[in-house]
PDB file of C-alpha atoms in Angstrom:
ATOM      1  CA  UNK A  77       2.460 -17.786  81.677  1.00  0.00           C
ATOM      2  CA  UNK A  78       1.540 -19.219  78.308  1.00  0.00           C
ATOM      3  CA  UNK A  79       5.028 -18.690  76.944  1.00  0.00           C
ATOM      4  CA  UNK A  80       6.660 -20.030  80.179  1.00  0.00           C
ATOM      5  CA  UNK A  81       4.590 -23.208  79.925  1.00  0.00           C
ATOM      6  CA  UNK A  82       5.397 -23.542  76.189  1.00  0.00           C
ATOM      7  CA  UNK A  83       9.085 -23.195  76.848  1.00  0.00           C
ATOM      8  CA  UNK A  84       9.085 -25.643  79.825  1.00  0.00           C
ATOM      9  CA  UNK A  85       7.307 -28.227  77.533  1.00  0.00           C
ATOM     10  CA  UNK A  86      10.109 -27.747  75.019  1.00  0.00           C
ATOM     11  CA  UNK A  87      12.858 -28.053  77.487  1.00  0.00           C
ATOM     12  CA  UNK A  88      11.335 -31.277  78.892  1.00  0.00           C
ATOM     13  CA  UNK A  89      11.483 -32.740  75.361  1.00  0.00           C
ATOM     14  CA  UNK A  90      15.098 -31.628  74.782  1.00  0.00           C
ATOM     15  CA  UNK A  91      14.099 -29.034  72.268  1.00  0.00           C
ATOM     16  CA  UNK A  92      15.811 -25.673  71.438  1.00  0.00           C
ATOM     17  CA  UNK A  93      13.590 -22.670  71.874  1.00  0.00           C
ATOM     18  CA  UNK A  94      13.993 -19.262  70.245  1.00  0.00           C
ATOM     19  CA  UNK A  95      12.097 -16.426  71.890  1.00  0.00           C
ATOM     20  CA  UNK A  96      11.531 -13.350  69.845  1.00  0.00           C
ATOM     21  CA  UNK A  97      10.332 -10.212  71.547  1.00  0.00           C
ATOM     22  CA  UNK A  98       8.999  -7.573  69.194  1.00  0.00           C
ATOM     23  CA  UNK A  99       7.735  -4.054  69.804  1.00  0.00           C
ATOM     24  CA  UNK A 100       5.491  -2.176  67.466  1.00  0.00           C
ATOM     25  CA  UNK A 101       7.051   1.175  66.646  1.00  0.00           C
ATOM     26  CA  UNK A 102       4.749   4.073  67.679  1.00  0.00           C
ATOM     27  CA  UNK A 103       1.868   1.590  67.948  1.00  0.00           C
ATOM     28  CA  UNK A 104      -0.990   3.977  68.663  1.00  0.00           C
ATOM     29  CA  UNK A 105       0.283   6.654  66.428  1.00  0.00           C
ATOM     30  CA  UNK A 106       0.840   4.159  63.567  1.00  0.00           C
ATOM     31  CA  UNK A 107      -2.632   2.527  63.635  1.00  0.00           C
ATOM     32  CA  UNK A 108      -3.745   2.579  60.074  1.00  0.00           C
ATOM     33  CA  UNK A 109      -7.406   3.530  59.676  1.00  0.00           C
ATOM     34  CA  UNK A 110      -8.194   1.427  56.511  1.00  0.00           C
ATOM     35  CA  UNK A 111      -6.751  -1.581  58.381  1.00  0.00           C
ATOM     36  CA  UNK A 112      -8.944  -0.910  61.440  1.00  0.00           C
ATOM     37  CA  UNK A 113     -12.102  -0.533  59.175  1.00  0.00           C
ATOM     38  CA  UNK A 114     -11.191  -3.722  57.350  1.00  0.00           C
ATOM     39  CA  UNK A 115     -10.993  -5.613  60.621  1.00  0.00           C
ATOM     40  CA  UNK A 116     -14.338  -4.171  61.663  1.00  0.00           C
ATOM     41  CA  UNK A 117     -15.922  -5.448  58.427  1.00  0.00           C
ATOM     42  CA  UNK A 118     -14.319  -8.866  58.821  1.00  0.00           C
ATOM     43  CA  UNK A 119     -15.620  -9.133  62.397  1.00  0.00           C
ATOM     44  CA  UNK A 120     -19.001  -8.392  61.103  1.00  0.00           C
ATOM     45  CA  UNK A 121     -19.288  -5.213  63.094  1.00  0.00           C
ATOM     46  CA  UNK A 122     -22.945  -3.847  63.199  1.00  0.00           C
ATOM     47  CA  UNK A 123     -23.320  -1.303  60.399  1.00  0.00           C
ATOM     48  CA  UNK A 124     -24.143   1.650  62.738  1.00  0.00           C
ATOM     49  CA  UNK A 125     -20.900   1.067  64.735  1.00  0.00           C
ATOM     50  CA  UNK A 126     -18.926   0.628  61.515  1.00  0.00           C
ATOM     51  CA  UNK A 127     -20.275   3.965  60.062  1.00  0.00           C
ATOM     52  CA  UNK A 128     -19.510   5.701  63.361  1.00  0.00           C
ATOM     53  CA  UNK A 129     -15.921   4.615  63.244  1.00  0.00           C
ATOM     54  CA  UNK A 130     -15.690   5.487  59.563  1.00  0.00           C
ATOM     55  CA  UNK A 131     -17.076   8.946  60.183  1.00  0.00           C
ATOM     56  CA  UNK A 132     -14.630   9.356  63.116  1.00  0.00           C
ATOM     57  CA  UNK A 133     -11.739   8.683  60.751  1.00  0.00           C
ATOM     58  CA  UNK A 134     -13.078  11.163  58.227  1.00  0.00           C
ATOM     59  CA  UNK A 135     -11.458  14.681  57.853  1.00  0.00           C
ATOM     60  CA  UNK A 136      -9.418  14.565  61.116  1.00  0.00           C
ATOM     61  CA  UNK A 137      -6.876  17.266  61.839  1.00  0.00           C
ATOM     62  CA  UNK A 138      -4.456  18.017  64.674  1.00  0.00           C
ATOM     63  CA  UNK A 139      -4.054  21.564  65.744  1.00  0.00           C
ATOM     64  CA  UNK A 140      -1.201  23.260  67.675  1.00  0.00           C
ATOM     65  CA  UNK A 141      -1.870  26.771  68.717  1.00  0.00           C
ATOM     66  CA  UNK A 142       0.110  29.377  70.657  1.00  0.00           C
ATOM     67  CA  UNK A 143      -0.552  33.114  71.194  1.00  0.00           C
ATOM     68  CA  UNK A 144       0.954  33.952  67.784  1.00  0.00           C
ATOM     69  CA  UNK A 145       0.904  30.797  65.818  1.00  0.00           C
ATOM     70  CA  UNK A 146      -1.595  28.203  64.724  1.00  0.00           C
ATOM     71  CA  UNK A 147      -0.544  25.034  62.831  1.00  0.00           C
ATOM     72  CA  UNK A 148      -3.132  22.586  61.501  1.00  0.00           C
ATOM     73  CA  UNK A 149      -2.303  19.215  59.918  1.00  0.00           C
ATOM     74  CA  UNK A 150      -4.461  16.618  58.338  1.00  0.00           C
ATOM     75  CA  UNK A 151      -4.091  13.181  59.985  1.00  0.00           C
ATOM     76  CA  UNK A 152      -4.745   9.788  58.406  1.00  0.00           C
ATOM     77  CA  UNK A 153      -3.701   7.372  61.101  1.00  0.00           C
ATOM     78  CA  UNK A 154      -3.449   6.741  64.809  1.00  0.00           C
ATOM     79  CA  UNK A 155      -5.660   6.002  67.773  1.00  0.00           C
ATOM     80  CA  UNK A 156      -6.240   8.631  70.399  1.00  0.00           C
ATOM     81  CA  UNK A 157      -4.295   7.516  73.556  1.00  0.00           C
ATOM     82  CA  UNK A 158      -6.193   7.921  76.683  1.00  0.00           C
ATOM     83  CA  UNK A 159      -9.512   7.759  74.945  1.00  0.00           C
ATOM     84  CA  UNK A 160     -12.150   5.063  75.489  1.00  0.00           C
ATOM     85  CA  UNK A 161     -12.096   4.016  71.919  1.00  0.00           C
ATOM     86  CA  UNK A 162      -8.243   4.105  71.227  1.00  0.00           C
ATOM     87  CA  UNK A 163      -7.447   0.712  72.807  1.00  0.00           C
ATOM     88  CA  UNK A 164     -10.372  -0.993  71.057  1.00  0.00           C
ATOM     89  CA  UNK A 165      -9.240   0.460  67.668  1.00  0.00           C
ATOM     90  CA  UNK A 166      -5.703  -0.662  68.251  1.00  0.00           C
ATOM     91  CA  UNK A 167      -6.920  -4.126  69.337  1.00  0.00           C
ATOM     92  CA  UNK A 168      -8.813  -4.510  66.074  1.00  0.00           C
ATOM     93  CA  UNK A 169      -5.801  -3.794  64.040  1.00  0.00           C
ATOM     94  CA  UNK A 170      -3.536  -5.974  66.229  1.00  0.00           C
ATOM     95  CA  UNK A 171      -5.959  -8.908  66.185  1.00  0.00           C
ATOM     96  CA  UNK A 172      -5.120  -9.548  62.526  1.00  0.00           C
ATOM     97  CA  UNK A 173      -1.589 -10.264  63.692  1.00  0.00           C
ATOM     98  CA  UNK A 174      -2.803 -12.853  66.151  1.00  0.00           C
ATOM     99  CA  UNK A 175      -4.953 -14.420  63.473  1.00  0.00           C
ATOM    100  CA  UNK A 176      -2.009 -15.392  61.279  1.00  0.00           C
ATOM    101  CA  UNK A 177      -1.713 -19.162  60.852  1.00  0.00           C
ATOM    102  CA  UNK A 178       1.430 -20.006  62.788  1.00  0.00           C
ATOM    103  CA  UNK A 179       3.029 -23.425  62.823  1.00  0.00           C
ATOM    104  CA  UNK A 180       2.248 -25.825  65.698  1.00  0.00           C
ATOM    105  CA  UNK A 181       5.859 -25.306  66.873  1.00  0.00           C
ATOM    106  CA  UNK A 182       5.172 -21.607  67.496  1.00  0.00           C
ATOM    107  CA  UNK A 183       3.339 -19.814  70.298  1.00  0.00           C
ATOM    108  CA  UNK A 184       2.523 -16.128  69.967  1.00  0.00           C
ATOM    109  CA  UNK A 185       1.241 -13.842  72.848  1.00  0.00           C
ATOM    110  CA  UNK A 186       0.645 -10.122  72.560  1.00  0.00           C
ATOM    111  CA  UNK A 187       0.122  -7.335  75.125  1.00  0.00           C
ATOM    112  CA  UNK A 188      -0.495  -3.757  74.113  1.00  0.00           C
ATOM    113  CA  UNK A 189       2.246  -2.949  71.507  1.00  0.00           C
ATOM    114  CA  UNK A 190       4.495  -5.904  72.404  1.00  0.00           C
ATOM    115  CA  UNK A 191       4.622  -9.437  70.906  1.00  0.00           C
ATOM    116  CA  UNK A 192       6.384 -12.507  72.074  1.00  0.00           C
ATOM    117  CA  UNK A 193       6.893 -15.394  69.707  1.00  0.00           C
ATOM    118  CA  UNK A 194       8.480 -18.645  70.861  1.00  0.00           C
ATOM    119  CA  UNK A 195       9.409 -21.349  68.497  1.00  0.00           C
ATOM    120  CA  UNK A 196      10.733 -24.756  69.585  1.00  0.00           C
ATOM    121  CA  UNK A 197      12.333 -27.577  67.619  1.00  0.00           C
ATOM    122  CA  UNK A 198      15.044 -30.139  67.898  1.00  0.00           C
ATOM    123  CA  UNK A 199      18.146 -28.250  66.730  1.00  0.00           C
ATOM    124  CA  UNK A 200      19.555 -24.677  66.499  1.00  0.00           C
ATOM    125  CA  UNK A 201      19.661 -24.765  62.749  1.00  0.00           C
ATOM    126  CA  UNK A 202      16.031 -25.970  62.560  1.00  0.00           C
ATOM    127  CA  UNK A 203      14.861 -23.308  65.073  1.00  0.00           C
ATOM    128  CA  UNK A 204      16.514 -20.663  62.915  1.00  0.00           C
ATOM    129  CA  UNK A 205      14.706 -21.859  59.831  1.00  0.00           C
ATOM    130  CA  UNK A 206      11.331 -22.022  61.656  1.00  0.00           C
ATOM    131  CA  UNK A 207      11.744 -18.596  63.168  1.00  0.00           C
ATOM    132  CA  UNK A 208      12.588 -17.089  59.750  1.00  0.00           C
ATOM    133  CA  UNK A 209       9.373 -18.589  58.288  1.00  0.00           C
ATOM    134  CA  UNK A 210       7.350 -17.131  61.206  1.00  0.00           C
ATOM    135  CA  UNK A 211       9.111 -13.727  60.884  1.00  0.00           C
ATOM    136  CA  UNK A 212       8.239 -13.589  57.180  1.00  0.00           C
ATOM    137  CA  UNK A 213       4.587 -13.982  58.152  1.00  0.00           C
ATOM    138  CA  UNK A 214       4.942 -11.078  60.506  1.00  0.00           C
ATOM    139  CA  UNK A 215       6.775  -9.036  57.890  1.00  0.00           C
ATOM    140  CA  UNK A 216       3.776  -9.565  55.620  1.00  0.00           C
ATOM    141  CA  UNK A 217       1.555  -8.235  58.382  1.00  0.00           C
ATOM    142  CA  UNK A 218       3.491  -5.042  58.514  1.00  0.00           C
ATOM    143  CA  UNK A 219       2.041  -4.012  55.088  1.00  0.00           C
ATOM    144  CA  UNK A 220      -0.810  -2.603  57.158  1.00  0.00           C
ATOM    145  CA  UNK A 221       1.540   0.441  57.707  1.00  0.00           C
ATOM    146  CA  UNK A 222       3.057  -0.684  61.008  1.00  0.00           C
ATOM    147  CA  UNK A 223       6.626  -1.404  61.789  1.00  0.00           C
ATOM    148  CA  UNK A 224       8.613  -3.276  64.360  1.00  0.00           C
ATOM    149  CA  UNK A 225      11.025  -1.303  66.455  1.00  0.00           C
ATOM    150  CA  UNK A 226      14.476  -2.843  65.882  1.00  0.00           C
ATOM    151  CA  UNK A 227      15.924  -1.181  69.023  1.00  0.00           C
ATOM    152  CA  UNK A 228      13.345  -2.771  71.293  1.00  0.00           C
ATOM    153  CA  UNK A 229      13.226  -6.173  69.635  1.00  0.00           C
ATOM    154  CA  UNK A 230      15.360  -9.018  70.899  1.00  0.00           C
ATOM    155  CA  UNK A 231      15.977 -12.730  70.203  1.00  0.00           C
ATOM    156  CA  UNK A 232      16.925 -15.233  72.972  1.00  0.00           C
ATOM    157  CA  UNK A 233      17.864 -18.859  72.719  1.00  0.00           C
ATOM    158  CA  UNK A 234      16.719 -21.217  75.407  1.00  0.00           C
ATOM    159  CA  UNK A 235      18.195 -24.697  75.697  1.00  0.00           C
ATOM    160  CA  UNK A 236      19.558 -27.149  78.313  1.00  0.00           C
ATOM    161  CA  UNK A 237      22.439 -27.961  75.874  1.00  0.00           C
ATOM    162  CA  UNK A 238      26.004 -27.029  76.273  1.00  0.00           C
ATOM    163  CA  UNK A 239      27.309 -23.476  75.700  1.00  0.00           C
ATOM    164  CA  UNK A 240      28.628 -24.270  72.124  1.00  0.00           C
ATOM    165  CA  UNK A 241      24.928 -24.333  70.955  1.00  0.00           C
ATOM    166  CA  UNK A 242      24.587 -20.696  71.895  1.00  0.00           C
ATOM    167  CA  UNK A 243      27.780 -19.848  70.091  1.00  0.00           C
ATOM    168  CA  UNK A 244      26.505 -21.548  66.966  1.00  0.00           C
ATOM    169  CA  UNK A 245      23.198 -19.744  67.232  1.00  0.00           C
ATOM    170  CA  UNK A 246      24.994 -16.367  67.592  1.00  0.00           C
ATOM    171  CA  UNK A 247      27.117 -17.165  64.561  1.00  0.00           C
ATOM    172  CA  UNK A 248      23.992 -18.053  62.553  1.00  0.00           C
ATOM    173  CA  UNK A 249      22.393 -14.737  63.567  1.00  0.00           C
ATOM    174  CA  UNK A 250      25.446 -12.732  62.724  1.00  0.00           C
ATOM    175  CA  UNK A 251      25.681 -14.450  59.297  1.00  0.00           C
ATOM    176  CA  UNK A 252      21.997 -13.695  58.778  1.00  0.00           C
ATOM    177  CA  UNK A 253      22.550  -9.990  59.638  1.00  0.00           C
ATOM    178  CA  UNK A 254      25.496  -9.867  57.239  1.00  0.00           C
ATOM    179  CA  UNK A 255      23.458 -11.440  54.529  1.00  0.00           C
ATOM    180  CA  UNK A 256      20.587  -9.005  55.200  1.00  0.00           C
ATOM    181  CA  UNK A 257      23.027  -6.058  55.087  1.00  0.00           C
ATOM    182  CA  UNK A 258      24.244  -7.194  51.662  1.00  0.00           C
ATOM    183  CA  UNK A 259      20.808  -7.192  50.126  1.00  0.00           C
ATOM    184  CA  UNK A 260      19.842  -3.694  51.239  1.00  0.00           C
TER     185      UNK A 260
END
């Protein structure tokens, strides 16, 4: 509802809105323990709770056993899905994404491992520039060992303008992809 309201306000002002939907790749499995502990420290978590979490992340292993085989592997990331603590641990890491200083023209909403970012400005070219600035901030956040899933991430342009605006935006996105492909 927050994004819907943000988009409606932009449309009422004649703005162009880009909505970017992002999905964290393997979110619970990718939760990086040092990042979670860092967030606990920054949230001024009580020492006993911090030490409990730190000990939980210490010397963890995953075991797969059959009648004839036993495989054990050290693990250094991830939150146990289905556990009481898993969602809280993930939220601590994800919270740092929501604490990023976004521009006034941008609204960010997260749910579980999904993120929607809406940016609204007066023109297609300007919205592209603003979105790129915001996406660079999100890219910086991924240094905490998480990645966005390209296959589940989408961009949508919302406008009350004629169809040619959408064609121009698609051409800009195609050009951007071509340029990004040349730098790899």
